[in-house]
XYZ file of C-alpha atoms in Angstrom:
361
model
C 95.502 90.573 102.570
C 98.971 89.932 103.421
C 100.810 92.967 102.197
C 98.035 94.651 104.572
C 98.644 92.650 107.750
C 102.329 93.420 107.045
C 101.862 96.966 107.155
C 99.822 96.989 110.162
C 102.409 95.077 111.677
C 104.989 97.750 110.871
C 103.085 100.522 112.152
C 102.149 98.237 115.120
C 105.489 98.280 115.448
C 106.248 101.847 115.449
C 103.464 103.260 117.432
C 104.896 100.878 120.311
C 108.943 102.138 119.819
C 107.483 106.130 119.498
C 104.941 105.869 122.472
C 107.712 104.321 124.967
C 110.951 106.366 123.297
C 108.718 109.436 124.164
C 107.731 108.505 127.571
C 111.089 108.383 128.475
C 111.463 111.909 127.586
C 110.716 114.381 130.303
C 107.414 116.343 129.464
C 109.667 119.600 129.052
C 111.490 118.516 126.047
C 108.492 117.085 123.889
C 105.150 118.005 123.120
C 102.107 116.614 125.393
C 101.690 113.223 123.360
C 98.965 110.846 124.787
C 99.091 107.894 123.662
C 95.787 105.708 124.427
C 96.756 102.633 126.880
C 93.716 100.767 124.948
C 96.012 101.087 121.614
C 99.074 99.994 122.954
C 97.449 96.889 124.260
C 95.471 96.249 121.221
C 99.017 96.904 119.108
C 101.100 94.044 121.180
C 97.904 91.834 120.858
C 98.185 92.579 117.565
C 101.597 91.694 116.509
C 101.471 87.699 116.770
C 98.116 87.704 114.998
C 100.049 89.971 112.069
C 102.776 87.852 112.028
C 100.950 84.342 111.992
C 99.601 85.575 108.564
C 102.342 84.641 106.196
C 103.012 81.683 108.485
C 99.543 80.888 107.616
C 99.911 81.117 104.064
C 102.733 78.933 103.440
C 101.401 76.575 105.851
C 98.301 76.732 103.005
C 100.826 76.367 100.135
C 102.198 73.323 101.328
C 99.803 71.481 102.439
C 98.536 71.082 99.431
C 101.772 70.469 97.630
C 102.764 67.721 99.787
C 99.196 66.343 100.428
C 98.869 66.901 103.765
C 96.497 68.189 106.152
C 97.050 72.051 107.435
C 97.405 70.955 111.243
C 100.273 68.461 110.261
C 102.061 71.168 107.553
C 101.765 74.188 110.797
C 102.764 71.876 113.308
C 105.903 71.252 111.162
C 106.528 74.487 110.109
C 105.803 75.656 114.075
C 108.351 73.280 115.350
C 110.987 72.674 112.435
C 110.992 75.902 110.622
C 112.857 79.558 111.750
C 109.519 81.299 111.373
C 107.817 79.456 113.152
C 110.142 78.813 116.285
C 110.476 82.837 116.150
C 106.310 83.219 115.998
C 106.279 80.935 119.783
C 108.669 83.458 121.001
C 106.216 86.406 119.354
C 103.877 85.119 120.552
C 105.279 84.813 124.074
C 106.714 88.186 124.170
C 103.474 89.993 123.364
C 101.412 88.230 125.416
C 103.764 89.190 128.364
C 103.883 92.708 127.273
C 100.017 92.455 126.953
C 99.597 91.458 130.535
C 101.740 94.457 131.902
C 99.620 96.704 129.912
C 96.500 95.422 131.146
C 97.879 96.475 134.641
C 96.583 99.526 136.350
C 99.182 99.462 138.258
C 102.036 98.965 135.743
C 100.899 101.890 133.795
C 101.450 104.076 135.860
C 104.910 102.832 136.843
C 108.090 104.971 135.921
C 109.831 102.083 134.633
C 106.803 100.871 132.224
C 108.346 102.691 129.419
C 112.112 101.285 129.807
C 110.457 97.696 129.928
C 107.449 98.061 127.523
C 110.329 99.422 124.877
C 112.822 96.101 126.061
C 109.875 93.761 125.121
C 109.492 95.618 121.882
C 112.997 95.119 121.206
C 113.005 91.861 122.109
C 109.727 91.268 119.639
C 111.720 93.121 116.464
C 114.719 90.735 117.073
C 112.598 87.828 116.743
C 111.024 89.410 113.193
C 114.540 89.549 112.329
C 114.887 86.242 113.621
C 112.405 84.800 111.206
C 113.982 87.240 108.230
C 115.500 86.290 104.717
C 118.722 87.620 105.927
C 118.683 84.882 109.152
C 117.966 81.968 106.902
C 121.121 82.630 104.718
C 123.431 84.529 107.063
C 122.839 82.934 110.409
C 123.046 85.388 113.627
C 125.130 88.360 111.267
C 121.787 88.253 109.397
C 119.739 88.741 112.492
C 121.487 91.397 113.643
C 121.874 93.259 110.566
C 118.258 93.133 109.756
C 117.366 93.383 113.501
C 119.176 96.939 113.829
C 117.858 98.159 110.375
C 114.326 97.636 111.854
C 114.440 99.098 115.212
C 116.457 102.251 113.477
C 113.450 102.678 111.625
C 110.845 101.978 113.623
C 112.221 104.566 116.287
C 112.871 107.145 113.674
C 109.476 106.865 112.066
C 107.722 105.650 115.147
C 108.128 108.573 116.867
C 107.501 110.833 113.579
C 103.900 108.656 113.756
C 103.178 109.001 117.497
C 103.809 113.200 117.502
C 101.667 113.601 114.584
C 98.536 111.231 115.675
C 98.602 112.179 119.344
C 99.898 115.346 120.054
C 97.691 117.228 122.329
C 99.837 120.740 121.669
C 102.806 122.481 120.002
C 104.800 123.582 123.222
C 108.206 122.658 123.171
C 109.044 122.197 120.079
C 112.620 123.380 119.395
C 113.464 121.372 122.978
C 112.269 118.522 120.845
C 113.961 118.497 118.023
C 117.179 119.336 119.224
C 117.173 115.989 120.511
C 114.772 114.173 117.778
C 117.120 115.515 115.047
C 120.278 113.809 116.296
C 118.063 110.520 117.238
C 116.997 110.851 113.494
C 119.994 111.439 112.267
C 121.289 108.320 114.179
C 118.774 106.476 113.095
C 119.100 107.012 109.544
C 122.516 106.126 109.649
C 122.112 102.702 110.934
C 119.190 102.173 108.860
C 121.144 102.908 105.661
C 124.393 100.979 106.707
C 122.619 97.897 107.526
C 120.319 98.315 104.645
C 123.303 98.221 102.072
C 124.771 95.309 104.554
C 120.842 93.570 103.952
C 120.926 94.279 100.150
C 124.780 92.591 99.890
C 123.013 89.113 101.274
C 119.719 89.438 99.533
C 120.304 91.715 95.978
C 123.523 91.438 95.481
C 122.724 92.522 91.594
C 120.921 96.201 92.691
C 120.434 97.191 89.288
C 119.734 94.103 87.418
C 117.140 93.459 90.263
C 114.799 95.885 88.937
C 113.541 93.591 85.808
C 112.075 91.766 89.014
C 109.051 92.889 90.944
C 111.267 93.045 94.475
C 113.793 95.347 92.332
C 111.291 97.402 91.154
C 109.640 98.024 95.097
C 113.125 97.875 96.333
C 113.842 100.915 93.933
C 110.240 102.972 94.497
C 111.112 102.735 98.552
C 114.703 103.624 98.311
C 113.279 106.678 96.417
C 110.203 107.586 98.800
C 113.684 108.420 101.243
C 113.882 111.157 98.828
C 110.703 113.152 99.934
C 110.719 111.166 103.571
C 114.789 113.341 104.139
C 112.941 116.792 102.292
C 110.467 116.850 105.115
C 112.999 115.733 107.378
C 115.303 118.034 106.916
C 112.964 120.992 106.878
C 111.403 119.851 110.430
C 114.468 119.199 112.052
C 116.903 122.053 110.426
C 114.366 124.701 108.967
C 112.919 124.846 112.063
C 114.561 127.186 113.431
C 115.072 129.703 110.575
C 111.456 129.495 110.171
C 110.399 130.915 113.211
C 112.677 133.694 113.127
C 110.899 135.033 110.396
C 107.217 133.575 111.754
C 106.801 133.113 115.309
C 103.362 131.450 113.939
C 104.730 129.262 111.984
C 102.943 125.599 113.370
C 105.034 122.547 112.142
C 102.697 119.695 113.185
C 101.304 119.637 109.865
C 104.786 118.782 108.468
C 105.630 116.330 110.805
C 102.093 114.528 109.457
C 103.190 114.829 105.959
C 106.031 113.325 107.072
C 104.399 110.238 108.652
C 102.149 109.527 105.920
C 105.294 109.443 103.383
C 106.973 106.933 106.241
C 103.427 105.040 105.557
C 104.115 104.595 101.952
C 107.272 103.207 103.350
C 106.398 100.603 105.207
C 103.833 99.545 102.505
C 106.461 99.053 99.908
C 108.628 97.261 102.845
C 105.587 94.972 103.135
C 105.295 93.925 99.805
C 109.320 93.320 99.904
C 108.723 91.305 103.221
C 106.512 88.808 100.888
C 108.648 88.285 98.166
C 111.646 86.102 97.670
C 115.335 88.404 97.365
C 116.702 87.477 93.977
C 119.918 85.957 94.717
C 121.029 85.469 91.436
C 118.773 87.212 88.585
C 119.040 84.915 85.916
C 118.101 82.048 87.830
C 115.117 84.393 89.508
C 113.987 84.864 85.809
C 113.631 81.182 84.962
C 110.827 81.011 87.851
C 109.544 84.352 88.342
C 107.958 86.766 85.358
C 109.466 89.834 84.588
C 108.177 93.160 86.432
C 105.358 94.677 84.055
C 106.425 98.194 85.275
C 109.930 97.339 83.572
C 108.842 95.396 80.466
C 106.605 98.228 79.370
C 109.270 100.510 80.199
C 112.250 99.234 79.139
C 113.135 100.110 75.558
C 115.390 97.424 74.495
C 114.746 93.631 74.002
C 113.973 92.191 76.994
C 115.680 88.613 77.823
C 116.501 86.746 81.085
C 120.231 87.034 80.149
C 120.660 90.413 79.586
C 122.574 92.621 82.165
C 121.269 96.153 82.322
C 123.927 98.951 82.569
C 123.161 103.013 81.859
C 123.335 104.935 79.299
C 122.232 108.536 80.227
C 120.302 110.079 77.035
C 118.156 112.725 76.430
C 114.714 111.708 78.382
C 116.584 111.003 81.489
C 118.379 114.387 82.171
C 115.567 116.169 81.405
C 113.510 113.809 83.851
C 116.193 114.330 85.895
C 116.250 117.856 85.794
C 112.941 117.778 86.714
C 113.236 115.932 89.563
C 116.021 118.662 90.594
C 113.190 121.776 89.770
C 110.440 119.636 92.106
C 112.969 119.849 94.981
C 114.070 123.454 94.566
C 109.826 123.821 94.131
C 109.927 122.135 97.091
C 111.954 123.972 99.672
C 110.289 127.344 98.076
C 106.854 126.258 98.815
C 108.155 125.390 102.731
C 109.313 128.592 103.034
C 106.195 130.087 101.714
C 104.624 127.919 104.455
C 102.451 126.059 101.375
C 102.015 122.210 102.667
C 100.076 120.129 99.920
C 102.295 121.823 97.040
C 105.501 121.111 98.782
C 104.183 117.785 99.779
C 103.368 116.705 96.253
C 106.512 118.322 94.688
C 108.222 115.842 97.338
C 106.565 112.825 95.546
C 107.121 114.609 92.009
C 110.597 114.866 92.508
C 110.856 110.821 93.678
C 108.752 110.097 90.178
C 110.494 112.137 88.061
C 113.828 110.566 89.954
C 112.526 106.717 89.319
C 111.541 108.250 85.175
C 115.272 109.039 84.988
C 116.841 106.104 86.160
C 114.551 103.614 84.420
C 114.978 105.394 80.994
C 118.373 105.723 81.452
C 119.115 101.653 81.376
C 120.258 99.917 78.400
């Protein structure tokens, strides 16, 4: 139940970043994207219900480790704890933006978008308020996380909007001139302040993956890998592709591109719910080993051992694999052949995750 209400959250999220980044863009540089007002409202409604669910469950955990009654444990935890100081201003924030959108009149204003997209800022700094980073890392942790999740929620948010609501493919080469340097953008910030997020959280990357966060912290780092194919060949094939097909309809790519973004913020959501491992060792005293890596793993598994690699046979030709799925891939776009290049995408990330885990000693 949780890792579900904190995916809904994410794409919550994202639908309200995409909807408002595109209605700031003048109709002749996008596609005709209409986004219902009904969803928006029901999305900023949404977001303090989503985020009162893990609040919820610890509140449940600890009332019944410390004897108490659940009012007394969520009153505490509402007005002691970070996460719960950061839901009251979540909750605030969203009901504010709810009231706006439940204006006729505010609608249909030109400066809805600028302020419906300042709320949502606003509402992702207090998620990064209430973050792991925060807790350990004070306001550099806020910020850090805070910018890693409005990069991606732009970048994917708008990758989700085009391909759910798009009425039409007019102007798309107007669009992604300008989505493919806001992407690019994106991306950068997301990865800088992700390696800035995994320095305070997993400082031991590689060790980390005997642990259930390692092993979801490795699977999403490698969905980027088909997430930048499809990327890449909707905001730089474009082009090349039309000279040869003035046909040639890339909506379908852009939703193959937002369901891999979905798998995303899936494994993000299962990260979201599960403690960073600080120190590994220590981790391993209180947490069990990740079955994906014990049955895995060919040596003798102990909390004290430190993983390093050791590149043998199985993993180049895994890895070699992984190379052949992503020339496979970039044929089959040019061939204009979705599902096959869309599963050679998530081939190449599997055969990618086969060669690094077979590869540790």
């Amino acid at each position: 139940m949780i890792y579900l209400s904190e995916t809904l959250l994410y794409v919550c999220f994202a639908l309200l970043m995409g909807a408002f980044t595109l209605r700031l863009v003048p109709e002749g540089k996008r596609p005709q994207v209409i986004v219902p007002d009904r969803l928006l409202l029901a999305c900023a409604l949404a977001i303090p219900v989503l985020s009162f669910v893990p609040l919820d469950q610890t509140a449940r955990t600890f009332a019944a480790d410390f004897e108490l009654s659940y009012g007394q444990m969520m009153k505490s935890l509402l007005l002691d704890a970070v996460a719960g100081k950061a839901l009251i201003w979540t909750l605030l924030s969203s009901l504010g933006l709810s009231v706006l959108l439940g204006m006729k009149s505010f609608r249909q204003d030109r400066h809805m978008p600028k302020v419906g997209l300042f709320i949502t800022l606003l509402l992702a700094v207090w998620l990064g308020y209430a973050s792991h980073a925060s807790s350990l890392y004070g306001l550099k942790g806020i910020v850090i996380h805070s910018a890693h999740f409005i990069a991606v929620t732009i970048w994917l948010g708008i990758v989700i909007t085009i391909s759910l609501f798009s009425k039409d493919e007019s102007h798309w080469e107007p669009f992604l001139s300008w989505f493919s340097t806001l992407a690019f953008g994106c991306f950068f910030v997301a990865i800088s302040a992700g390696i800035a997020l995994m320095t305070f959280t997993t400082p031991e990357y590689v060790n980390a993956w005997m642990l259930p966060y390692g092993q979801m912290l490795l699977i999403k780092h490698l969905l980027l890998l088909p997430l930048l194919l499809l990327a890449y060949s909707n905001g730089f094939g474009y082009k090349n592709k039309l000279k040869h097909n003035a046909a040639f309809r890339p909506l379908p790519w852009i939703k193959a591109e937002s369901i891999v973004a979905l798998l995303i913020f899936i494994a993000t959501s299962v990260l979201g719910q599960q403690a960073p491992p600080h120190e590994v060792k220590e981790t391993l005293q209180t947490t069990a080993p990740s079955s994906l890596f014990t049955t895995i793993y060919k040596g003798s598994f102990s909390p004290d051992i430190t993983l390093h690699f050791s590149l043998g046979l199985d993993s180049w030709l895994l890895l070699a694999s992984a190379v052949v799925m992503i020339v496979g891939f970039f044929r089959m776009y040019r061939s204009e052949q979705l599902m096959p290049a869309f599963a050679m995408g998530l081939l190449a990330a599997a055969f990618g995750y086969g060669a690094l885990m077979f590869a540790i000693a």
